[in-house]
Short mmCIF file of C-alpha atoms and ligand atoms in Angstrom, two decimals:
data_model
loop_
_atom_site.label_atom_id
_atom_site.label_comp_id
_atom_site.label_asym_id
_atom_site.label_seq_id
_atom_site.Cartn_x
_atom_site.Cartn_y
_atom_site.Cartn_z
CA UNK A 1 88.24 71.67 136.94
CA UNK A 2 89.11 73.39 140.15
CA UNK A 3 92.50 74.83 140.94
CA UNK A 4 93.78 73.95 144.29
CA UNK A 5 91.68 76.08 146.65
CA UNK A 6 92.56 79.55 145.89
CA UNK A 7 89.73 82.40 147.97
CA UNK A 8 90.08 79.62 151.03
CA UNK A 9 93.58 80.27 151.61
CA UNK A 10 95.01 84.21 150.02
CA UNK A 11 97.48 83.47 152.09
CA UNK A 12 99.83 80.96 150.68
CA UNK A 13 100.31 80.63 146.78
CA UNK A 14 98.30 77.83 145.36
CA UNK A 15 99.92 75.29 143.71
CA UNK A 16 98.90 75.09 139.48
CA UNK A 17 96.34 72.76 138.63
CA UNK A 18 98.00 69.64 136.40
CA UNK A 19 96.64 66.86 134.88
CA UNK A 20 98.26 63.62 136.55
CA UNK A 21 97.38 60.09 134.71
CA UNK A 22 97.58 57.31 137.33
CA UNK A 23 99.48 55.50 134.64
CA UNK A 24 102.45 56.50 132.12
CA UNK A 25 101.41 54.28 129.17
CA UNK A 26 100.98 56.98 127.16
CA UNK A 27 104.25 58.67 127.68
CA UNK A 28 105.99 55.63 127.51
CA UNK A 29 104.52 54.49 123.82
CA UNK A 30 105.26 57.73 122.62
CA UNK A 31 108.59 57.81 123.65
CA UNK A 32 109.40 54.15 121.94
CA UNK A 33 106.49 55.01 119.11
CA UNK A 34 109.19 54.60 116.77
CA UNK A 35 110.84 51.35 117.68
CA UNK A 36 107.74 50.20 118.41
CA UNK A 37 106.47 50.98 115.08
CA UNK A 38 109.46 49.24 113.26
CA UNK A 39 109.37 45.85 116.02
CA UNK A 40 105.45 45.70 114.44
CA UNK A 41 106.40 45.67 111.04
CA UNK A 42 108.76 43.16 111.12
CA UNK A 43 106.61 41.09 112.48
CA UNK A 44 103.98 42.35 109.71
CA UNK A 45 106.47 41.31 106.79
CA UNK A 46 107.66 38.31 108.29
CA UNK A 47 104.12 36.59 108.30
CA UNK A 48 104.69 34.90 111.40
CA UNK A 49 101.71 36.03 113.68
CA UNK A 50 101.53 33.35 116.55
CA UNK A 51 104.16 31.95 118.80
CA UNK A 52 107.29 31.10 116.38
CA UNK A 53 110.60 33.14 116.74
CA UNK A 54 110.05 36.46 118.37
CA UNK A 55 107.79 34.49 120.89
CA UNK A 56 111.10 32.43 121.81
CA UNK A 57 113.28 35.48 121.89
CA UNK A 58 110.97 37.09 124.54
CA UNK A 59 110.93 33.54 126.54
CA UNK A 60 114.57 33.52 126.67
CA UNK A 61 114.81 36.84 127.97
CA UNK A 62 112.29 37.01 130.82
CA UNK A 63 113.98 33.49 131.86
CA UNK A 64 116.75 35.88 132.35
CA UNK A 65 114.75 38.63 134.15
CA UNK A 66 113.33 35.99 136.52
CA UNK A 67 116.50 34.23 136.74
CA UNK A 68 114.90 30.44 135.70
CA UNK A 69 116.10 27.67 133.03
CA UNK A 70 112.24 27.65 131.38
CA UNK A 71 110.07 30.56 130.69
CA UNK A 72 106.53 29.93 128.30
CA UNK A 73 104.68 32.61 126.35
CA UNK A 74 100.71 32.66 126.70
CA UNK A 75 97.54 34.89 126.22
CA UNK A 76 97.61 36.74 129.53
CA UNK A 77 98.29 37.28 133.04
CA UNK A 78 95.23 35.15 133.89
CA UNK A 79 95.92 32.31 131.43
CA UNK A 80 99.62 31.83 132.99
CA UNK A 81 97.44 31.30 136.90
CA UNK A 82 95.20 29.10 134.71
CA UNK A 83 97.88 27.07 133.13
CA UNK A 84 100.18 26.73 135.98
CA UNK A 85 97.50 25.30 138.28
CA UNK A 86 96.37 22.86 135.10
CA UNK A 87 99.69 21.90 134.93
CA UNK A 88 100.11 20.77 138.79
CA UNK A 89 96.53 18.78 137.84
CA UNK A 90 94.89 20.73 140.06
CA UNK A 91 90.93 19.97 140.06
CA UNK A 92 88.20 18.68 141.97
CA UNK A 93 88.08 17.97 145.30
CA UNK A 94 91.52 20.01 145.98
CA UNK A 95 91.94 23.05 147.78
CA UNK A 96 94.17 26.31 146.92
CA UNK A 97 94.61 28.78 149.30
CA UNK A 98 94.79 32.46 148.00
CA UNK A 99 94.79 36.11 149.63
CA UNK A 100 91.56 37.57 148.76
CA UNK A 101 92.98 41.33 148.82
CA UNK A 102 94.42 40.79 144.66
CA UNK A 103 93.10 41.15 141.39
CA UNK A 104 90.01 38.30 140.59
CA UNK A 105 92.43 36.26 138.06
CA UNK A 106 94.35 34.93 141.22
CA UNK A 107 91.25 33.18 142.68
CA UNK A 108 89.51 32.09 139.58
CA UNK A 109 91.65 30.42 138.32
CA UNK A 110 91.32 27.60 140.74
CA UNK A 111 87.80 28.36 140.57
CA UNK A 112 87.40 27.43 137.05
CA UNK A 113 89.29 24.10 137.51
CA UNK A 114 86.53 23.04 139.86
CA UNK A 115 89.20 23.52 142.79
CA UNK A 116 87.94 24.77 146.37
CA UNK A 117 89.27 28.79 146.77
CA UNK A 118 90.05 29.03 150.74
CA UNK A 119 90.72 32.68 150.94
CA UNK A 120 93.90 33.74 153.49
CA UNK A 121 94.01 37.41 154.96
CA UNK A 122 97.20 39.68 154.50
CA UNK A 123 99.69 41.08 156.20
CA UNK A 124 98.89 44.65 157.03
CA UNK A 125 102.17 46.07 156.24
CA UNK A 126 103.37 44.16 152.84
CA UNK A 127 100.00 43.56 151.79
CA UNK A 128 100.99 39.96 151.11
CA UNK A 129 99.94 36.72 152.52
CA UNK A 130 100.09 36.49 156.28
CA UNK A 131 101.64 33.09 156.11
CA UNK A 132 100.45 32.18 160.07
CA UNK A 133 96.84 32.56 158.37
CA UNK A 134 97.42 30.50 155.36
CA UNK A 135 99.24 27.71 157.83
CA UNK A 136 95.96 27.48 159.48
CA UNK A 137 93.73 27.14 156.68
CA UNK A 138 96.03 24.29 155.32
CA UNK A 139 94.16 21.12 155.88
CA UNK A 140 94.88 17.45 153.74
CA UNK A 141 92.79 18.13 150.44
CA UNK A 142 95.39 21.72 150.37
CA UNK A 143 97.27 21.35 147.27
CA UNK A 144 98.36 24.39 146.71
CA UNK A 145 99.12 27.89 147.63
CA UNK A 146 98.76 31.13 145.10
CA UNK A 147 100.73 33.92 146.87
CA UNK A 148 100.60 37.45 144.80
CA UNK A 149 103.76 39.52 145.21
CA UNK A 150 100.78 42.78 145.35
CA UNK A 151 101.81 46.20 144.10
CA UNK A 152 105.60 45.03 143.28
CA UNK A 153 106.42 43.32 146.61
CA UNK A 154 107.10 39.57 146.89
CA UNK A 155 105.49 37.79 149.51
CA UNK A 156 107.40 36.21 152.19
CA UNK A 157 108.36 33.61 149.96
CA UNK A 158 110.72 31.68 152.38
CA UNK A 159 108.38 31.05 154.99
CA UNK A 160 105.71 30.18 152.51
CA UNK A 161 108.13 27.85 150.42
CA UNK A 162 108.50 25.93 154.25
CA UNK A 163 105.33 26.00 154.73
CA UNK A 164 105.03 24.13 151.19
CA UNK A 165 107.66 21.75 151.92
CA UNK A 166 106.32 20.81 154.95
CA UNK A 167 102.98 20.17 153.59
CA UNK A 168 103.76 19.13 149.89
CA UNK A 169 102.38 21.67 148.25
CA UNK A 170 103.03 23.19 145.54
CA UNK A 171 103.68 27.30 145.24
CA UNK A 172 102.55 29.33 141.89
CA UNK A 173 103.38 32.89 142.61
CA UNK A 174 101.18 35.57 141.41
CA UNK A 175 104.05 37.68 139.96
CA UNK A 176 101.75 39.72 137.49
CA UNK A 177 102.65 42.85 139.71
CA UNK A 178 105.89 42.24 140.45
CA UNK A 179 108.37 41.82 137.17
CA UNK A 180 112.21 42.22 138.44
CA UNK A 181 111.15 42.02 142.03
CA UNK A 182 113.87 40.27 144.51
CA UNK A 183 113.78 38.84 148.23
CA UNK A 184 116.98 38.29 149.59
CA UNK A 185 118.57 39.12 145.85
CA UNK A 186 116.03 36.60 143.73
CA UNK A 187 114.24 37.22 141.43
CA UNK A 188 110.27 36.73 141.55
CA UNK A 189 109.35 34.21 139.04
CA UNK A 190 112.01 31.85 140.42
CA UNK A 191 111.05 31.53 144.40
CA UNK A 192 108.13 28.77 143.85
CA UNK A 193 107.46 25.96 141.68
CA UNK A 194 106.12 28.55 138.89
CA UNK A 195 105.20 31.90 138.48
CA UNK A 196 102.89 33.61 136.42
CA UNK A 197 103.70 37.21 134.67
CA UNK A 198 101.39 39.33 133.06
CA UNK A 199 102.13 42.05 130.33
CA UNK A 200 98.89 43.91 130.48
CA UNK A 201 99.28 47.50 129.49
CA UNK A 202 99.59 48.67 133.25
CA UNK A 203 102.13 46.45 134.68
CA UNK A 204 105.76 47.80 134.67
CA UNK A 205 106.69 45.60 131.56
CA UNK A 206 103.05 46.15 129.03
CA UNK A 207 102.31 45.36 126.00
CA UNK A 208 100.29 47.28 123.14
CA UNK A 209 97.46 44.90 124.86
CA UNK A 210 96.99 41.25 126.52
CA UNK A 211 100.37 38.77 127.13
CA UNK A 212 101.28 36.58 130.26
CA UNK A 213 104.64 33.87 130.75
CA UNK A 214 104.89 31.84 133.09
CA UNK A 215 108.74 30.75 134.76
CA UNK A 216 109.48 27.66 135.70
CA UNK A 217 113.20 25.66 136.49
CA UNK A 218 111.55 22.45 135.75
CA UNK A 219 111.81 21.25 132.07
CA UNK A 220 109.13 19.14 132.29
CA UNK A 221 106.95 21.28 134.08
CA UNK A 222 107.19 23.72 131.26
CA UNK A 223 106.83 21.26 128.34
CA UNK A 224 103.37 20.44 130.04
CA UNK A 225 102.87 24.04 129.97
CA UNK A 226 103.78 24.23 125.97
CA UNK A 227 101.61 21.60 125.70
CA UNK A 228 98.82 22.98 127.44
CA UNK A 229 98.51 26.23 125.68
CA UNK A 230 98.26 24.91 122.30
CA UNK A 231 95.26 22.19 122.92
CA UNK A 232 97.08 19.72 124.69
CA UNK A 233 97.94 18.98 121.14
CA UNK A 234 100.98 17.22 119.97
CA UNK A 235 101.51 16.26 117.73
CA UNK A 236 99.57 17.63 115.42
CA UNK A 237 95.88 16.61 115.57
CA UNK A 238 96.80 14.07 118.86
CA UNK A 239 95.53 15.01 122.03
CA UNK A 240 96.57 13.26 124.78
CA UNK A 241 95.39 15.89 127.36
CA UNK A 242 92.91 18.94 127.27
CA UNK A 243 94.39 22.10 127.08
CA UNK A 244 93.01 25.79 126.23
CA UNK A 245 93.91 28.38 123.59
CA UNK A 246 96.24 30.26 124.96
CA UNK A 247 99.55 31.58 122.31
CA UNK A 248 101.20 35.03 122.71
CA UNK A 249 101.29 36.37 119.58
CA UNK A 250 104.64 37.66 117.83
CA UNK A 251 103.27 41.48 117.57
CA UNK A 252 102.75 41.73 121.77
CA UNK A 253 106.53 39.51 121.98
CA UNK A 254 108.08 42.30 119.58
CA UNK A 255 107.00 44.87 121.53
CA UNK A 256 107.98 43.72 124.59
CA UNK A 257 110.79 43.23 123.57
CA UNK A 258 111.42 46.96 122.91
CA UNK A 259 110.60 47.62 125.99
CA UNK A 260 112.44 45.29 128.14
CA UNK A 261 116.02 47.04 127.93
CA UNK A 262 114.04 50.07 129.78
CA UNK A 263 112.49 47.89 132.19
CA UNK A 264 115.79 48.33 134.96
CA UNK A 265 115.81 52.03 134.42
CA UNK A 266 111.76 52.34 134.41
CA UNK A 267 111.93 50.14 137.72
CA UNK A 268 114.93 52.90 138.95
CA UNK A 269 112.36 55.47 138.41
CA UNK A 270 109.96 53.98 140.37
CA UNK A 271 111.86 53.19 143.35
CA UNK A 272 112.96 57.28 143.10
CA UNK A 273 109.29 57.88 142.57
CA UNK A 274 108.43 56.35 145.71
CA UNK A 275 111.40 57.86 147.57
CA UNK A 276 110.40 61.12 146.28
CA UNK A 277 106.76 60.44 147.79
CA UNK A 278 108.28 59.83 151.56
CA UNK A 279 110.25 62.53 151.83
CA UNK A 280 107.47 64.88 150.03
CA UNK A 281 104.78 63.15 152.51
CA UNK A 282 107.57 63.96 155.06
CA UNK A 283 108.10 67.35 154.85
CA UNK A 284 104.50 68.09 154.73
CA UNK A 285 104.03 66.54 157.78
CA UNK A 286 101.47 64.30 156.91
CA UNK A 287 103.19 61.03 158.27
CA UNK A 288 100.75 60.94 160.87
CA UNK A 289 97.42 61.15 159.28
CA UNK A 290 98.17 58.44 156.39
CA UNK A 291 100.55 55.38 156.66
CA UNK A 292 102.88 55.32 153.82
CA UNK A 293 104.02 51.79 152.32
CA UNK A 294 107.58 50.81 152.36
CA UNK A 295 110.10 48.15 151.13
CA UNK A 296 109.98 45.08 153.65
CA UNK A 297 113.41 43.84 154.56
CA UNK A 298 115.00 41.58 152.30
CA UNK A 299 112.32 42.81 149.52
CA UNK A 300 113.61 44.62 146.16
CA UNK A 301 110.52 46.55 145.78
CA UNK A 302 109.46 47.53 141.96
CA UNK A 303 106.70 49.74 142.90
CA UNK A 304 104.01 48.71 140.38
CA UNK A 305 101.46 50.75 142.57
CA UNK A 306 102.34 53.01 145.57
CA UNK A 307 99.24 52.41 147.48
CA UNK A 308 98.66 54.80 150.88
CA UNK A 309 96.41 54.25 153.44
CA UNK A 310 94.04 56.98 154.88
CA UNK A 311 91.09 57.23 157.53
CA UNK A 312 88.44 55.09 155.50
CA UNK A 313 86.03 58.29 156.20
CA UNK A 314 88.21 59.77 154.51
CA UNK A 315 89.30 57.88 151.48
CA UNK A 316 86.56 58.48 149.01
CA UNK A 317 86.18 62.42 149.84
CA UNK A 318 90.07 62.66 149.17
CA UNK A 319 90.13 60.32 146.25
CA UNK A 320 87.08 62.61 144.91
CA UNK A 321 89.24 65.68 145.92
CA UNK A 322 92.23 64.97 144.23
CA UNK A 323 89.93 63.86 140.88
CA UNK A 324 88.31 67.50 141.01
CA UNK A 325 92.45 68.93 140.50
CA UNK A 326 93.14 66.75 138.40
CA UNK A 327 94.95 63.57 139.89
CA UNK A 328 94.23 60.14 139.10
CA UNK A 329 93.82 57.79 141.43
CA UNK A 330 92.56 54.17 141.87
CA UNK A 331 91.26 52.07 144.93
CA UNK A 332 93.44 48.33 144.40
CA UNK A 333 90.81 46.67 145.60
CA UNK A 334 87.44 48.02 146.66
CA UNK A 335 85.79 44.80 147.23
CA UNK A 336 88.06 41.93 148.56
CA UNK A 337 87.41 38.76 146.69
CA UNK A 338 85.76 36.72 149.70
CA UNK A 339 83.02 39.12 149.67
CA UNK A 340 82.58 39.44 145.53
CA UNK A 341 78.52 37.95 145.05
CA UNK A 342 80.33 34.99 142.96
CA UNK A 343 82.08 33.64 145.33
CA UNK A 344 79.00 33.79 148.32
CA UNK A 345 79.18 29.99 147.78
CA UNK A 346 82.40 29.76 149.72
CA UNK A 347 81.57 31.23 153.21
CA UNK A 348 82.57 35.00 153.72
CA UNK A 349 84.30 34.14 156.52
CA UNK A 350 85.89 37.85 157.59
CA UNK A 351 89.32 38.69 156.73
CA UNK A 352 90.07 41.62 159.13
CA UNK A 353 93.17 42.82 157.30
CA UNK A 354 92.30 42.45 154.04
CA UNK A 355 88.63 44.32 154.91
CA UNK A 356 90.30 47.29 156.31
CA UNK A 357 92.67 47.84 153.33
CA UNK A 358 90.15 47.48 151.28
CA UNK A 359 88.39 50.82 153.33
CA UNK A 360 91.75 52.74 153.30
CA UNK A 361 93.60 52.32 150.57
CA UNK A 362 94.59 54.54 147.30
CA UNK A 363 97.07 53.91 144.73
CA UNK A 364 98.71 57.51 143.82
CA UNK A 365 100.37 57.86 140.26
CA UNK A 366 104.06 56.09 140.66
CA UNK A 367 104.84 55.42 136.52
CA UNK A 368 108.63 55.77 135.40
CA UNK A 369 107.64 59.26 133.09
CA UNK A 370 106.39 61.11 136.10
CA UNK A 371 107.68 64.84 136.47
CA UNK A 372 108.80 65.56 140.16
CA UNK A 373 106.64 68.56 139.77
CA UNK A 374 103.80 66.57 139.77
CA UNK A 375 104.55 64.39 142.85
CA UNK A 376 104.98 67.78 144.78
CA UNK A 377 101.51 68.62 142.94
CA UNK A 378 99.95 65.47 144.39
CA UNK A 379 101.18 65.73 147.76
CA UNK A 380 100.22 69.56 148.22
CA UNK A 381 96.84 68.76 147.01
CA UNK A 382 96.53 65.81 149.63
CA UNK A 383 97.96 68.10 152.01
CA UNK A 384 95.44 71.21 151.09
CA UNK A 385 92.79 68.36 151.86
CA UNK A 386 94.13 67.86 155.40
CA UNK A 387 94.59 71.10 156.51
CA UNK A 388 90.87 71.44 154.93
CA UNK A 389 88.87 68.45 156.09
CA UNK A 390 91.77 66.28 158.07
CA UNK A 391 90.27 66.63 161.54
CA UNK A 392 86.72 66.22 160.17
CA UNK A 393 85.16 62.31 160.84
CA UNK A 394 82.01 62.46 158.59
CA UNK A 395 81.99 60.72 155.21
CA UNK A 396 80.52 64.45 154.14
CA UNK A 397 84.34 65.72 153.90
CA UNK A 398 84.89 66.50 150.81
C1 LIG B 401 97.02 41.91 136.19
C2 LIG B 401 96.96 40.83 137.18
C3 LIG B 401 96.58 39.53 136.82
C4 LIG B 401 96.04 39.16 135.47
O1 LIG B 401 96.81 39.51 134.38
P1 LIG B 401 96.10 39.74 132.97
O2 LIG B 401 97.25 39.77 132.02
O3 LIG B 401 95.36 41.02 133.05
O4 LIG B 401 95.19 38.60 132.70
C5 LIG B 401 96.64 38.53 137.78
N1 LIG B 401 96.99 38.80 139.04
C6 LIG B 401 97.34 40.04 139.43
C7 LIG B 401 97.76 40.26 140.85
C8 LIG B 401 97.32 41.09 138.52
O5 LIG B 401 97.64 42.32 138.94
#
C-alpha cells in the first residue's frame, strides 16, 4: 500500500497511512467477546436452539425499540419483507410499488409471491421514495407500497401513509437500515401497517450472522405472521395455510440481546460520526465538489451508511484511490434494481434519480468504534484526491 502521496507534495506533511474497515463488526464483537461468549452458552446448556424463550425476550424488546404492541422473530431481513407481504395475501395479479435504488430483498419479495414489482424513483436528497412518483404509478390492482427507510433515514412516512389511506393500501416499511430511526419522534417499525428489521452482521443492531423481526400493532396481523413462519402449521401437523421456514434461532436472539443496551450509544456515535464528517468535509473545503447527506427535517437519522455523492467520473478513480491508502469503501447500489437482467421482464422504464445515485454515490466508513483520527484520515485522503485529480473530467483520474 501507498502512503498518501508523499514526493507529489514535500510541501505539506502527509497524513499516515491507516487501515479503515468500512464496517466496525470486528471491534464491536471483540469488545462484547465476553458477554457474547457467556449469552452463547446459555443458550448451549439450556438445549433450547429454535424460537422458545430468548426468542420472546428479544421480541419484547425490539417492540420496545420500535415502539409497537407485536414484534415476531424470523430467519432474516428478507424473510420479514417475505412474510409481511404473505401476510397482507399479497399474490397474483397485485401490484407493489417499491424504490428500485435498495438492497434486492425489497423487490423480490413481491417478486416471489407472483406479485407485479412497479419500481418508483427517489428523492434525490433523502434517498427515499419520492412519494409524487409512487402516487403516479398507483393504479387499481396497487396493493401495496414497500418504502425502505435507506441508509438510516425513514421515508416520508406521513405523506406515504395518506397516500395509503387514500388508496387502501397497505404500507410494509423496509426498516432493515434503519433500527431506532424516528420522524416526527416515532419510531420506524411503527409508522406503517408492518415493518421488517434485519439483524445481518452490518446493520447497526447484527447478529453473529442471519436474523430479521418484523413490528406490527395489530395482534392478528402478527399471529398470521407466527403462523406463517413455522409452516402455516398449527397446531401441530394441521395446516390450514402455506407458510415457509423461517425461526430465529435462540443463539442469534442471545446475542442480540447483548448488544441491544449499546444500540442508543452506538447510534450516538454515529450521529457524532457523521457530524464529525461535515465539519471535517467543511473545513477542507470540499463542500463544493461532493454533496454531503444530511438529516431531513422531522427525521432522527441513525446513520447506518453515510453515503456522499461525487462527479460520477469521478467516483470509481476516488473509490480506487482511497482503497490504494487503505480506506474501505462501498458503492450502495451500483446497479438500481429496474435495470438488474432479472427483472428485464418488467420494462426498464428510467428512473432519473435513482440512475444518477447509482453513478455518484459512496458509502464512507460511519461504524460506532471509529477513531476521529481516522475520519480526519479519510477526509485528507479524499481531499489529496481533489487537489490531485478534482478539476480533471476523464474517467482516467485516478
Ligand atoms: C439488509 C437489507 C435487507 C435484507 O436483510 P437480510 O437480513 O440480509 O435478509 C432488506 N432490505 C434492506 C434495505 C437491507 O439493507
Amino acid at each position: 500500500m501507498n502512503p498518501c502521496p508523499r514526493k507529489s507534495q514535500p510541501q505539506k506533511a502527509s497524513p499516515q497511512e491507516m487501515q479503515v474497515p468500512l464496517v466496525g463488526i470486528a471491534r464491536e464483537t471483540q469488545q462484547l467477546q465476553e458477554q457474547l461468549i457467556e449469552a452463547l452458552s446459555g443458550v448451549v446448556r439450556s438445549g433450547r436452539f429454535v424460537l422458545g424463550p430468548t426468542v420472546e425476550e428479544l421480541e419484547r424488546q425490539i417492540a420496545q425499540v420500535a415502539g409497537v404492541r407485536c414484534a415476531v422473530g424470523c430467519a432474516s431481513g428478507s424473510d420479514a419483507l417475505l412474510l409481511a407481504l404473505m401476510a397482507l395475501g399479497i399474490g397474483p395479479g397485485d401490484e407493489v410499488i417499491v424504490p428500485s435504488y435498495t438492497f434486492f430483498a425489497t423487490a423480490s419479495a413481491p417478486w416471489r409471491l407472483g406479485a407485479r414489482v412497479v419500481f418508483a424513483d427517489i428523492e434525490p436528497t433523502g434517498f427515499t421514495l419520492d412519494v409524487d412518483d409512487v402516487a403516479r404509478r398507483i393504479t387499481p390492482q396497487t396493493k401495496a407500497i414497500v418504502p425502505v427507510h435507506l441508509f438510516g433515514q425513514c421515508a416520508d412516512m406521513d405523506r406515504l401513509r395518506q397516500l395509503a389511506h387514500q388508496h387502501g393500501l397497505h404500507l410494509i416499511e423496509d426498516a432493515a437500515q434503519a433500527i431506532g430511526a424516528t420522524l416526527e419522534g416515532r419510531a420506524a417499525g411503527s409508522l406503517g401497517t408492518v415493518g421488517c428489521f434485519s439483524f445481518y452482521p452490518t446493520k447497526n443492531l447484527g447478529g453473529l450472522g442471519d436474523g430479521g423481526m418484523l413490528t406490527t400493532d395489530d395482534p392478528q396481523l402478527a399471529q398470521r405472521l407466527r403462523l406463517l413462519r413455522l409452516h402455516g402449521m398449527n397446531p401441530r401437523y394441521h395446516h390450514a395455510v402455506v407458510g415457509i421456514n423461517s425461526r430465529l434461532d435462540a443463539l442469534q436472539a442471545a446475542a442480540l440481546l447483548v448488544k441491544l443496551p449499546q444500540l442508543r450509544q452506538w447510534t450516538a456515535l454515529r450521529v457524532q460520526n457523521a457530524a464529525r464528517y461535515h465539519q471535517l468535509f467543511r473545513q477542507h473545503g470540499l463542500t463544493g465538489w461532493l454533496t454531503l447527506p444530511s438529516a431531513l427535517p422531522g427525521r432522527g437519522h441513525v446513520w447506518n451508511q453515510y453515503v456522499i455523492r461525487v462527479p460520477a467520473p469521478h467516483r470509481d478513480p476516488l473509490r480506487q484511490y482511497l482503497a490504494r491508502r487503505g480506506v474501505s469503501t462501498e458503492v450502495y447500489y451500483p446497479i438500481p434494481l429496474h435495470q438488474q437482467p432479472c427483472f428485464a421482464a418488467l420494462g426498464r422504464e428510467p428512473l432519473p434519480h435513482t440512475e444518477q445515485a447509482a453513478r455518484e454515490t459512496i458509502a464512507l466508513p460511519i461504524f460506532p468504534q471509529l477513531q476521529p483520527q481516522e475520519q480526519r484520515y479519510v477526509v485528507e485522503c479524499i481531499a489529496r484526491y481533489v487537489e490531485q485529480h478534482g478539476r480533471e473530467e476523464s474517467e482516467a483520474a485516478a
